[in-house]
Amino acid sequence: MRSEMTIRIMHSPSLLLLIIMHIISGAVTSASLRPHIILIVADDLGYNDVSFHGSDQIPTPNIDRLAYTGVLLNNYYVSPICTPTRSALMTGRHPIHTGMQTGVIFGDQPYGLPLTEKLMPQFLNQLGYSSHIVGKWHLGMFAKEYTPLYRGFASHFGYYQGREDYYDHTYEANLDQWGLDFRRDMQVLYNYTGLYSTDLFTQEAVSIINRHNKSEPLFLYLPYQSVHSGNADSPNPLQAPQAYINRFPYIENMQRRIYAAMVSALDDAVGEVYNTLEANNMLNNSIIIFTTDNGGPANGFDNNAANNFPLRGVKTTLWEGGVRGVGLIHSPLLQTSGYVAQQLLHVCDWLPTLYEAAGGNVSHMANLDGISAWKMLNTNGAAVRSEILHNIDPVGKFAGIRVGDYKLVTGDIGHGYNDWYPPWQVKGDEHDLHVKIFQSDMHAGSIAPTERSLKSLSYSNLEAMNTMSVVRMQQKPDEQQRVMGYNPVQVECGPRPVNTSSNCQPSVSPCLFHIPSDPCEYNNLASTEPSIVAQLYQRLLEYSYGMVPPANQPADPQGNPRLHNGTWVPWVII
């Protein structure tokens, strides 16, 4: 039987209209109160490449300001290379569950992040967000359905692939496959040659913020190209405007000087985005995330000059230098801020964390590996996770996991980069300190060294080279360039034992490290803690039972830009 109220509403159009308007008004008000989310990703930024981690070479005052006045994430982990991290960031799922666990996607490979996966913008759009991406995608482009506009973003200004030239915006998969990869939405752009990508992406981000309808919440995904190296066969893989290079006369080594300039340009870009939010009265209702996608490609890896010292290893490795990320969250909405978070956090936690911060119900998100850390970060509360799977790669046959304070690694986790690499400082460091394990078949970012090059490595030579470099002290930049009143959060490793380069050979047997007391992975505890080794190895096995096969596909000649007017575009119709 209809209630009296129902009958009254049906016979009173004005009352019905009033109720409908009230509901609509409430929905609009609710949407407008949701925080704006700015997710900034730096590409290949090393742990020792920001001054809030103690870099004496590269001041990063704008990023520092966000870290020191927000939450500086000191136990934050990412995947060791970019496609896996970006997949985890967008899906909240570990790469072993999406098929993204092995290597990266190259331009002519016909695969991508599965279309069955629901992405961060699709979740946020349900809450009324307007979602935009500016910068790098690298989650698949062989068919249009895998590109940003079909995955929840309203606009895309940037590029699809993993790298490109900073000025002419071409991407080289190999010498036979080299083409333009720069676009607005689905349209290739030809008229941006000579313009530096960091500047272009910042201008676009500023434009999006300026013209955004303030009654709607904004999700701006800003994955910069910086500071990834450009094309491997380019004369200048590291690129920056001369004005930025001139900021670093005290760095004699030219590769490191240009790299520092690239970081400095990125830091200025972060400051400009922050100031634009403030100028638009959006800052007080914004959440800003800054993260790297993996550790830095140090010591010449991938033609780069990043640095993770004193952490061990480089990008693509499961050493701390490959997976311990630069990360922070900054927001006036945080109840507690200005602290260093020691709680474990993984890159796949960002999706549920931001969804909850936006007012979403995380219990409605199925099959996530990520855990919402919003309450933890908001109040500096108890840790929400006690373990992190670093990766299981069935192709490379290596794996790593952290449970509590202990980390277990097994297999060839270092790909020939198993040492500790101080930052280049003087002319010649790129030769004296660079162990060249990459041959001609290694360009374009492949991660598996040739057998011949691996056999040429000498750990004693590496150790001698590192000893030489430690005495070369960097000249400190002007302290006034640093954010005043704050102390960097640095990794303290203690004295380095003489057997550090030989006491762990994970390709022979698993190695165990106690990370809080040994963040530099000096001391392999496997022989003295066999029960912990067995416990962590069992967890790896349990994870492996639920792993899906890698999605990687062989190259498809039809993707060659030569067949598409010299451009990288989707070439498969599905």
JSON list of C-alpha atoms in Angstrom, two decimals, residues 31-39 124-125 127-134 153-155 204-221 273 276-277 280 282 285-287 358:
[
{"chain": "A", "resi": 31, "resn": "ALA", "atom": "CA", "xyz": [31.25, 16.09, -5.60]},
{"chain": "A", "resi": 32, "resn": "SER", "atom": "CA", "xyz": [32.61, 19.61, -5.24]},
{"chain": "A", "resi": 33, "resn": "LEU", "atom": "CA", "xyz": [33.82, 18.85, -1.71]},
{"chain": "A", "resi": 34, "resn": "ARG", "atom": "CA", "xyz": [35.88, 15.89, -2.85]},
{"chain": "A", "resi": 35, "resn": "PRO", "atom": "CA", "xyz": [39.61, 16.71, -2.85]},
{"chain": "A", "resi": 36, "resn": "HIS", "atom": "CA", "xyz": [41.48, 17.50, -6.03]},
{"chain": "A", "resi": 37, "resn": "ILE", "atom": "CA", "xyz": [44.12, 14.82, -6.61]},
{"chain": "A", "resi": 38, "resn": "ILE", "atom": "CA", "xyz": [47.43, 15.64, -8.28]},
{"chain": "A", "resi": 39, "resn": "LEU", "atom": "CA", "xyz": [49.54, 12.53, -8.86]},
{"chain": "A", "resi": 124, "resn": "LEU", "atom": "CA", "xyz": [37.46, 8.23, -9.50]},
{"chain": "A", "resi": 125, "resn": "ASN", "atom": "CA", "xyz": [35.14, 9.15, -12.36]},
{"chain": "A", "resi": 127, "resn": "LEU", "atom": "CA", "xyz": [32.80, 9.79, -7.73]},
{"chain": "A", "resi": 128, "resn": "GLY", "atom": "CA", "xyz": [32.36, 12.74, -10.08]},
{"chain": "A", "resi": 129, "resn": "TYR", "atom": "CA", "xyz": [36.00, 13.42, -10.96]},
{"chain": "A", "resi": 130, "resn": "SER", "atom": "CA", "xyz": [37.26, 14.92, -14.19]},
{"chain": "A", "resi": 131, "resn": "SER", "atom": "CA", "xyz": [40.41, 12.91, -15.03]},
{"chain": "A", "resi": 132, "resn": "HIS", "atom": "CA", "xyz": [43.31, 14.04, -17.22]},
{"chain": "A", "resi": 133, "resn": "ILE", "atom": "CA", "xyz": [46.77, 12.65, -18.01]},
{"chain": "A", "resi": 134, "resn": "VAL", "atom": "CA", "xyz": [49.75, 14.77, -19.02]},
{"chain": "A", "resi": 153, "resn": "PHE", "atom": "CA", "xyz": [40.93, 9.84, -19.00]},
{"chain": "A", "resi": 154, "resn": "ALA", "atom": "CA", "xyz": [39.11, 12.76, -20.62]},
{"chain": "A", "resi": 155, "resn": "SER", "atom": "CA", "xyz": [42.31, 14.07, -22.22]},
{"chain": "A", "resi": 204, "resn": "GLU", "atom": "CA", "xyz": [49.57, 21.81, -20.04]},
{"chain": "A", "resi": 205, "resn": "ALA", "atom": "CA", "xyz": [49.09, 20.94, -16.35]},
{"chain": "A", "resi": 206, "resn": "VAL", "atom": "CA", "xyz": [48.81, 24.64, -15.50]},
{"chain": "A", "resi": 207, "resn": "SER", "atom": "CA", "xyz": [46.29, 25.13, -18.29]},
{"chain": "A", "resi": 208, "resn": "ILE", "atom": "CA", "xyz": [44.15, 22.21, -17.07]},
{"chain": "A", "resi": 209, "resn": "ILE", "atom": "CA", "xyz": [44.11, 23.58, -13.53]},
{"chain": "A", "resi": 210, "resn": "ASN", "atom": "CA", "xyz": [43.35, 27.13, -14.66]},
{"chain": "A", "resi": 211, "resn": "ARG", "atom": "CA", "xyz": [40.39, 26.17, -16.82]},
{"chain": "A", "resi": 212, "resn": "HIS", "atom": "CA", "xyz": [39.03, 23.43, -14.54]},
{"chain": "A", "resi": 213, "resn": "ASN", "atom": "CA", "xyz": [35.43, 23.76, -13.40]},
{"chain": "A", "resi": 214, "resn": "LYS", "atom": "CA", "xyz": [35.95, 24.32, -9.69]},
{"chain": "A", "resi": 215, "resn": "SER", "atom": "CA", "xyz": [32.60, 22.71, -8.84]},
{"chain": "A", "resi": 216, "resn": "GLU", "atom": "CA", "xyz": [34.05, 19.34, -9.88]},
{"chain": "A", "resi": 217, "resn": "PRO", "atom": "CA", "xyz": [36.92, 17.43, -8.31]},
{"chain": "A", "resi": 218, "resn": "LEU", "atom": "CA", "xyz": [40.01, 17.19, -10.51]},
{"chain": "A", "resi": 219, "resn": "PHE", "atom": "CA", "xyz": [42.23, 14.15, -10.96]},
{"chain": "A", "resi": 220, "resn": "LEU", "atom": "CA", "xyz": [45.42, 15.19, -12.72]},
{"chain": "A", "resi": 221, "resn": "TYR", "atom": "CA", "xyz": [47.83, 12.35, -13.46]},
{"chain": "A", "resi": 273, "resn": "VAL", "atom": "CA", "xyz": [51.98, 23.24, -10.37]},
{"chain": "A", "resi": 276, "resn": "THR", "atom": "CA", "xyz": [48.89, 27.28, -9.79]},
{"chain": "A", "resi": 277, "resn": "LEU", "atom": "CA", "xyz": [46.74, 25.26, -7.40]},
{"chain": "A", "resi": 280, "resn": "ASN", "atom": "CA", "xyz": [43.14, 28.97, -8.17]},
{"chain": "A", "resi": 282, "resn": "MET", "atom": "CA", "xyz": [42.31, 24.75, -4.98]},
{"chain": "A", "resi": 285, "resn": "ASN", "atom": "CA", "xyz": [41.28, 21.02, -0.94]},
{"chain": "A", "resi": 286, "resn": "SER", "atom": "CA", "xyz": [44.02, 19.13, -2.78]},
{"chain": "A", "resi": 287, "resn": "ILE", "atom": "CA", "xyz": [46.09, 16.01, -2.25]},
{"chain": "A", "resi": 358, "resn": "ALA", "atom": "CA", "xyz": [37.97, 10.99, -2.10]}
]
